Tab-separated table of C-alpha atoms in Angstrom:
chain	number	residue	atom	x	y	z
A	1	MET	CA	0.017	-0.044	0.017
A	2	THR	CA	2.702	2.460	1.050
A	3	VAL	CA	4.723	1.794	-2.388
A	4	ASP	CA	1.429	2.542	-4.301
A	5	LEU	CA	0.687	5.537	-2.422
A	6	ASP	CA	4.042	6.856	-2.905
A	7	SER	CA	4.083	6.170	-6.608
A	8	LYS	CA	0.789	8.157	-6.938
A	9	LEU	CA	2.230	10.978	-4.933
A	10	ILE	CA	5.274	11.000	-6.880
A	11	ALA	CA	3.368	11.381	-10.033
A	12	ALA	CA	1.088	14.151	-8.620
A	13	LEU	CA	4.091	15.970	-7.452
A	14	GLN	CA	5.577	15.728	-10.861
A	15	ARG	CA	2.669	17.183	-12.437
A	16	ASN	CA	2.266	20.051	-9.769
A	17	GLY	CA	5.216	20.355	-7.336
A	18	ARG	CA	3.422	22.938	-5.184
A	19	ALA	CA	0.124	21.174	-4.870
A	20	THR	CA	-1.303	21.423	-1.233
A	21	TYR	CA	-1.889	18.567	0.977
A	22	ARG	CA	-5.619	18.816	0.319
A	23	GLU	CA	-5.007	18.779	-3.565
A	24	LEU	CA	-2.740	15.935	-3.325
A	25	SER	CA	-5.094	13.960	-1.127
A	26	VAL	CA	-7.924	14.272	-3.813
A	27	ALA	CA	-5.532	13.438	-6.612
A	28	VAL	CA	-4.406	10.249	-5.104
A	29	ASP	CA	-7.787	9.447	-3.153
A	30	ALA	CA	-6.161	9.108	0.085
A	31	PRO	CA	-6.743	10.696	3.744
A	32	ARG	CA	-4.877	14.059	4.055
A	33	ALA	CA	-2.921	12.802	7.177
A	34	ALA	CA	-1.442	9.718	5.226
A	35	VAL	CA	-0.612	12.001	2.437
A	36	SER	CA	1.161	14.664	4.426
A	37	THR	CA	3.124	11.732	6.419
A	38	ARG	CA	4.288	10.182	3.022
A	39	VAL	CA	5.137	13.399	1.396
A	40	GLN	CA	7.265	14.675	4.267
A	41	ALA	CA	8.825	11.044	4.388
A	42	LEU	CA	9.728	11.188	0.813
A	43	LEU	CA	11.245	14.623	1.062
A	44	ASP	CA	13.213	13.815	4.372
A	45	SER	CA	14.745	10.514	2.889
A	46	GLY	CA	15.957	12.169	-0.226
A	47	THR	CA	13.932	10.158	-2.597
A	48	VAL	CA	12.082	13.138	-3.867
A	49	SER	CA	12.995	16.769	-3.855
A	50	VAL	CA	10.793	19.501	-5.406
A	51	VAL	CA	12.527	22.314	-7.458
A	52	ALA	CA	11.495	24.870	-9.780
A	53	VAL	CA	12.913	25.267	-13.497
A	54	ALA	CA	12.837	28.330	-15.433
A	55	HIS	CA	11.529	28.043	-19.164
A	56	PRO	CA	14.764	27.156	-21.307
A	57	GLU	CA	13.940	30.306	-23.667
A	58	LEU	CA	13.953	32.357	-20.522
A	59	LEU	CA	17.524	31.370	-19.804
A	60	GLY	CA	18.398	31.754	-23.582
A	61	LEU	CA	18.590	27.989	-24.267
A	62	LYS	CA	17.054	27.096	-27.688
A	63	ALA	CA	18.890	23.962	-28.512
A	64	LEU	CA	18.194	20.852	-26.777
A	65	ALA	CA	19.433	17.364	-27.396
A	66	HIS	CA	19.664	13.746	-25.897
A	67	VAL	CA	23.137	12.213	-26.388
A	68	SER	CA	24.108	8.552	-25.762
A	69	ILE	CA	27.893	7.910	-25.035
A	70	ALA	CA	29.799	4.679	-25.396
A	71	VAL	CA	32.800	4.527	-23.267
A	72	SER	CA	36.113	2.708	-23.251
A	73	GLY	CA	37.558	1.869	-19.819
A	74	PRO	CA	36.235	3.343	-16.524
A	75	MET	CA	33.404	5.903	-16.823
A	76	THR	CA	34.436	8.261	-14.022
A	77	PRO	CA	36.410	10.636	-16.158
A	78	VAL	CA	33.688	10.851	-18.676
A	79	LEU	CA	31.161	11.332	-16.018
A	80	ASP	CA	33.307	13.963	-14.107
A	81	ALA	CA	33.624	15.947	-17.503
A	82	LEU	CA	29.936	15.909	-17.950
A	83	ILE	CA	29.229	16.788	-14.461
A	84	GLY	CA	31.435	19.762	-14.788
A	85	SER	CA	29.623	20.792	-18.046
A	86	GLU	CA	27.086	23.688	-17.684
A	87	ALA	CA	25.530	22.318	-20.930
A	88	ALA	CA	24.585	18.966	-19.545
A	89	VAL	CA	21.543	19.202	-17.148
A	90	TYR	CA	20.930	15.600	-16.924
A	91	ILE	CA	23.381	12.746	-16.749
A	92	SER	CA	22.681	9.062	-15.980
A	93	ALA	CA	24.545	5.586	-16.326
A	94	VAL	CA	22.707	3.257	-18.400
A	95	SER	CA	22.444	-0.472	-19.638
A	96	GLY	CA	22.800	-1.247	-23.222
A	97	GLN	CA	25.058	-0.286	-26.063
A	98	TYR	CA	25.737	2.989	-24.852
A	99	ASN	CA	27.026	3.489	-21.132
A	100	VAL	CA	25.930	7.103	-20.246
A	101	ILE	CA	23.100	9.345	-21.583
A	102	ALA	CA	22.912	13.173	-21.129
A	103	GLU	CA	20.346	15.970	-21.971
A	104	LEU	CA	22.158	19.043	-23.185
A	105	ARG	CA	20.703	22.458	-23.273
A	106	VAL	CA	22.709	25.263	-24.897
A	107	PRO	CA	21.784	28.551	-26.614
A	108	SER	CA	22.108	27.560	-30.498
A	109	HIS	CA	22.793	24.547	-32.613
A	110	ASP	CA	26.395	25.922	-33.134
A	111	ASP	CA	26.696	25.729	-29.518
A	112	LEU	CA	25.358	22.024	-29.416
A	113	TYR	CA	27.755	21.096	-32.239
A	114	ARG	CA	30.806	22.360	-30.235
A	115	ALA	CA	29.568	20.718	-27.065
A	116	ILE	CA	29.225	17.397	-28.741
A	117	ALA	CA	32.595	17.925	-30.323
A	118	GLU	CA	34.220	18.573	-26.967
A	119	LEU	CA	32.424	15.570	-25.554
A	120	ARG	CA	33.861	13.253	-28.400
A	121	SER	CA	37.512	14.547	-27.630
A	122	GLN	CA	37.083	13.311	-23.935
A	123	ARG	CA	39.412	10.471	-23.168
A	124	GLY	CA	37.531	7.156	-22.943
A	125	VAL	CA	34.673	8.261	-25.273
A	126	ARG	CA	34.438	5.724	-27.944
A	127	SER	CA	31.155	7.319	-29.781
A	128	VAL	CA	28.426	9.722	-29.416
A	129	SER	CA	24.978	9.385	-30.769
A	130	THR	CA	22.882	12.558	-30.761
A	131	LEU	CA	19.219	12.999	-30.970
A	132	VAL	CA	17.945	16.551	-31.334
A	133	TYR	CA	14.543	17.454	-29.842
A	134	VAL	CA	12.095	18.613	-32.448
A	135	ASP	CA	9.437	18.926	-29.869
A	136	VAL	CA	8.667	17.820	-26.414
A	137	ILE	CA	5.188	16.277	-25.747
A	138	LYS	CA	5.493	15.664	-22.236
A	139	GLY	CA	8.297	16.476	-19.644
A	140	ILE	CA	8.370	17.304	-16.080
A	141	PHE	CA	10.857	20.249	-16.633
A	142	MET	CA	10.374	20.652	-20.261
A	143	PRO	CA	7.936	23.299	-21.739
A	144	GLU	CA	5.291	22.112	-23.729
A	145	THR	CA	4.626	25.678	-25.446
A	146	ALA	CA	6.985	28.343	-26.501
A	147	LEU	CA	7.552	31.153	-23.739
A	148	GLN	CA	4.917	33.870	-23.887
A	149	ALA	CA	6.378	36.728	-25.790
A	150	ASP	CA	5.273	39.518	-23.440
A	151	ILE	CA	6.830	37.846	-20.301
A	152	ARG	CA	8.994	40.365	-18.399
A	153	LEU	CA	10.805	39.796	-15.031
A	154	ASP	CA	11.897	42.161	-12.496
A	155	SER	CA	14.450	41.492	-9.671
A	156	THR	CA	11.681	40.213	-7.289
A	157	ASP	CA	10.646	37.628	-9.905
A	158	VAL	CA	14.346	36.465	-10.307
A	159	THR	CA	14.558	36.205	-6.384
A	160	LEU	CA	11.431	34.191	-6.115
A	161	ILE	CA	12.599	31.816	-9.030
A	162	GLU	CA	16.273	31.270	-7.436
A	163	LEU	CA	14.368	30.601	-4.063
A	164	LEU	CA	12.105	27.829	-5.743
A	165	GLU	CA	14.989	26.531	-7.739
A	166	ARG	CA	16.461	25.400	-4.216
A	167	ASN	CA	12.954	24.342	-2.748
A	168	GLY	CA	9.982	24.363	-4.902
A	169	ARG	CA	7.551	23.890	-2.043
A	170	MET	CA	8.966	26.708	0.038
A	171	PRO	CA	5.712	28.244	1.939
A	172	PHE	CA	4.541	31.698	0.591
A	173	LEU	CA	5.019	33.013	4.050
A	174	ALA	CA	8.827	32.061	3.720
A	175	LEU	CA	9.151	33.571	0.312
A	176	ALA	CA	7.565	36.799	1.481
A	177	GLU	CA	10.224	37.134	4.200
A	178	HIS	CA	12.821	36.762	1.661
A	179	THR	CA	11.390	39.470	-0.675
A	180	GLY	CA	9.664	41.939	1.489
A	181	LEU	CA	6.448	41.379	-0.213
A	182	SER	CA	3.209	40.139	1.346
A	183	PRO	CA	2.333	36.590	1.251
A	184	SER	CA	-0.635	37.359	-1.038
A	185	ALA	CA	1.592	39.312	-3.303
A	186	VAL	CA	4.082	36.473	-3.603
A	187	ARG	CA	1.351	33.992	-4.237
A	188	ASN	CA	0.103	36.165	-7.077
A	189	ARG	CA	3.514	36.414	-8.559
A	190	VAL	CA	4.389	32.556	-8.172
A	191	ASN	CA	1.155	31.840	-9.794
A	192	HIS	CA	1.740	34.343	-12.503
A	193	LEU	CA	5.147	32.908	-13.273
A	194	ILE	CA	3.790	29.400	-13.613
A	195	ALA	CA	0.663	30.487	-15.544
A	196	SER	CA	2.894	32.304	-17.976
A	197	THR	CA	5.054	29.246	-18.671
A	198	ALA	CA	8.122	31.160	-17.199
A	199	LEU	CA	8.400	28.525	-14.461
A	200	ARG	CA	7.751	25.021	-13.816
A	201	VAL	CA	7.787	23.239	-10.467
A	202	GLY	CA	8.163	19.557	-10.004
A	203	ALA	CA	9.526	16.456	-8.394
A	204	VAL	CA	12.874	15.238	-8.939
A	205	VAL	CA	12.974	11.295	-7.992
A	206	LYS	CA	16.362	9.596	-6.709
A	207	ARG	CA	16.391	6.473	-8.628
A	208	ARG	CA	16.971	3.910	-6.239
A	209	GLY	CA	14.186	1.219	-6.217
A	210	GLY	CA	10.540	1.342	-4.869
A	211	GLY	CA	7.819	3.708	-5.082
A	212	ARG	CA	7.980	4.318	-8.952
A	213	THR	CA	11.626	5.090	-8.687
A	214	LEU	CA	12.774	2.509	-11.450
A	215	ALA	CA	13.250	4.062	-14.801
A	216	MET	CA	13.808	3.106	-18.290
A	217	GLY	CA	14.597	5.048	-21.399
A	218	ILE	CA	12.818	3.911	-24.739
A	219	GLY	CA	13.606	4.886	-28.349
A	220	VAL	CA	10.658	4.362	-30.838
A	221	ASN	CA	10.915	4.120	-34.496
A	222	LEU	CA	7.609	4.910	-36.338
A	223	GLY	CA	5.826	3.946	-39.547
A	224	SER	CA	3.321	6.077	-41.300
A	225	ARG	CA	0.877	6.415	-38.453
A	226	ASP	CA	3.221	8.474	-36.312
A	227	ASP	CA	0.717	10.859	-34.784
A	228	ASN	CA	-1.771	8.300	-33.615
A	229	ALA	CA	1.246	6.245	-32.266
A	230	VAL	CA	2.765	9.152	-30.354
A	231	SER	CA	-0.633	10.003	-28.835
A	232	GLU	CA	-1.252	6.352	-27.714
A	233	ILE	CA	2.206	6.298	-26.138
A	234	GLU	CA	1.572	9.403	-24.408
A	235	SER	CA	-1.495	8.120	-22.854
A	236	LEU	CA	0.052	5.268	-21.160
A	237	PRO	CA	0.739	5.291	-17.280
A	238	GLY	CA	4.324	5.709	-16.160
A	239	ILE	CA	5.358	8.070	-19.233
A	240	GLU	CA	7.430	10.737	-17.645
A	241	PHE	CA	8.950	12.380	-20.767
A	242	LEU	CA	8.151	11.975	-24.288
A	243	ALA	CA	9.649	13.814	-27.283
A	244	ARG	CA	9.929	13.871	-31.133
A	245	THR	CA	13.422	13.688	-32.295
A	246	LEU	CA	15.776	13.703	-35.173
A	247	GLY	CA	18.236	10.823	-35.273
A	248	ARG	CA	18.147	7.264	-34.882
A	249	TYR	CA	14.820	7.297	-33.091
A	250	ASP	CA	11.548	9.064	-34.232
A	251	VAL	CA	10.569	9.467	-30.415
A	252	ILE	CA	12.101	9.021	-27.210
A	253	ALA	CA	10.487	8.336	-23.858
A	254	THR	CA	11.428	7.898	-19.974
A	255	VAL	CA	8.980	5.560	-18.246
A	256	ALA	CA	8.892	4.896	-14.718
A	257	ALA	CA	7.315	1.922	-12.600
A	258	ASN	CA	7.598	0.243	-9.316
A	259	SER	CA	9.142	-2.984	-10.738
A	260	SER	CA	10.974	-4.415	-13.639
A	261	ASN	CA	8.185	-6.436	-14.601
A	262	ASP	CA	6.065	-3.289	-14.835
A	263	LEU	CA	8.682	-1.764	-16.975
A	264	HIS	CA	8.782	-4.742	-19.384
A	265	ALA	CA	4.896	-5.065	-19.585
A	266	LEU	CA	5.021	-1.178	-20.463
A	267	SER	CA	7.663	-1.667	-23.213
A	268	GLU	CA	5.500	-4.526	-24.536
A	269	ARG	CA	2.378	-2.380	-24.807
A	270	ILE	CA	4.224	0.294	-26.671
A	271	ARG	CA	5.773	-2.452	-29.082
A	272	GLY	CA	2.153	-3.539	-29.721
A	273	ILE	CA	0.841	0.017	-30.704
A	274	ASP	CA	-0.176	0.170	-34.400
A	275	GLY	CA	2.637	2.365	-36.131
A	276	VAL	CA	5.556	1.347	-33.919
A	277	SER	CA	8.038	-0.339	-36.340
A	278	GLY	CA	10.982	-0.601	-33.691
A	279	LEU	CA	11.860	-0.148	-30.074
A	280	GLU	CA	15.043	-0.321	-28.159
A	281	SER	CA	15.235	0.366	-24.279
A	282	TRP	CA	17.941	1.043	-21.608
A	283	ALA	CA	17.669	0.813	-17.927
A	284	HIS	CA	18.893	4.042	-15.870
A	285	LEU	CA	21.231	2.569	-13.422
A	286	GLU	CA	22.344	5.692	-11.406
A	287	VAL	CA	21.604	9.272	-12.017
A	288	PHE	CA	24.691	11.499	-11.459
A	289	LYS	CA	23.257	14.838	-12.316
A	290	GLU	CA	19.903	16.508	-12.598
A	291	HIS	CA	20.170	20.266	-12.217
A	292	TYR	CA	18.441	22.554	-14.547
A	293	ALA	CA	19.133	25.966	-12.633
A	294	ARG	CA	21.033	28.838	-14.436
A	295	SER	CA	21.719	32.433	-13.673
A	296	LEU	CA	18.873	34.518	-14.948
A	297	ASP	CA	19.208	38.100	-16.051
A	298	VAL	CA	16.366	40.360	-15.644
A	299	ARG	CA	14.527	41.432	-18.621
A	300	GLY	CA	13.564	44.983	-19.154
């Protein structure tokens, strides 16, 4: 029961990291007291952290890609180089023909080319395969729409974003104390940042077993009925991330579940979708970096 409740709570927090205990209680159909106890346990144990992420375009990041890296010899030097790279916002050791995957976010495709060239030059890197995101259909920290053209931030907005990047569930009262605004003014500003797509608040999960913390990456090749197939994949339970890509796959996804059996069953469901012509998968063994925050300049 606890594992199932944790799974539901993690999914709810991934959708809305600032959901109140009452809202979470309704979302998972469980008593408020049980919900508050389990959420606090997930946060205290480090299984889950809730953070805010600014829209990539607000940060000037317009080229996004998924890279798979095959390594010869120990992975530590390659991992260390990636962890130290500002371009890499997500890094995971994986199973399969590649050993490491990373998500890169950079200002332009020229910057992306240079970042990948630098990665290829690292000692121990045998090969790099790149998937450029065409559009993101579903993602906890990926925008589903373009940044609103009229969004303007002041120094207070930037302060709020920076505070929420560290703790996405920081109470409005605490945010008010840091900014000098009233709690109601802070609430209005935070809600506006989220509604305007400038900010997303969600849960980051430590992948270490139990409670929907097992994850698998999937690369899908599609036939002629690609739109229908993508819609069917998006509707499946456990899909945390889904994007159309240019490269060896037409679509990539991240799926999460409580057990390896559930992951296998989900991949079989995707294989059976009309329009799916091929599928490859890889298990996420350990996440070494998941950090999306960047310094933010105030727009005039």
